[in-house]
């Protein structure tokens, strides 16, 4: 998506020259002076302003002051007559990003400066979004061995090349954001922003401001202009998580944005046009929500163009082992530990647990186990207790030694690690129990 630039100059020949120099790479609009530029800026949004300093009606310095009062994040390049360094310094102090003297030394001088200013704006937006692709929640490749998850990946890859709106459905914690990031990274938009918004985490007023931004004074506490997430995602992808929790009123606003790709900030009058790919996600049955009049049918049909359902972890048993090993590796590095593996008995427990919290719960369980583990392997007693209470330690012990081992560990887990109580139930001495646990490689509390 090309960046848009407003060129402001009272000389027609100069306007045409500037437009010709940069017009191939950017969308350019022209204004005769600061006053006309102000009227245009009240109605439209741009990525950069290039303005002459000397103009009738409203000169460049006055235009900069107005822009910084009303659109403070807008970058500006000022053109000054040769030798007017004092004016250029004043423009920089007022908030302009850079200046050039007229006549231009070469067309490349302007092209390079425009590219630099726009690149700096993109970097600033990336800091605002604070995207962290190295976070352990968002692996660069989806960890999957099950057929059902491989099908999810196939569908995600197919739709990633298009601009189609995607609706991801599934229980909380199944990895909807991971899949949405995979779609973005596989798409032609991968070099632009991926912006995630949790629609369930904010009140209606705050969510509207977060999505579309607001103007200074729009409501109590709005002390500055703020760019919304749709603006930050321009040219990239916006992920609307838990869209089913959005209020009916805000759904109406969102429907118009999806249809027209334009909106106004809260308290603003300027129409801001964006080019954004939308991926929505929900853990609700939106058809039932429509019947209950809690979700708009027209919005549902707008976002349900390409639905992908992500199955729960309990239906993807083949994924539990690879995911657990992945989290053990990544989280060990994250918390500054030597990498630890997962014992076969602990892995057996992981496979027999129901995982109501899905992948998020598995990740938390592995992190907890890594912290408490006394050896270089995660053992059954290192796992959260609710996993052991609902899971057999060994599915089918076949020898007397295995039966003894299973009985000891199950009794120990039932007693929450209390060895004396375990000895009483099993009728063995503490010394015998400690000797057996040492044989099993189970040390510590």
XYZ file of C-alpha atoms in Angstrom, residues 83-91 93:
10
model
C 19.948 30.857 3.129
C 16.810 30.893 5.354
C 18.392 28.650 7.978
C 16.801 30.578 10.848
C 13.355 29.730 9.487
C 14.312 26.086 9.136
C 15.508 25.987 12.762
C 12.216 27.508 13.916
C 10.282 24.889 11.921
C 11.629 23.484 17.006
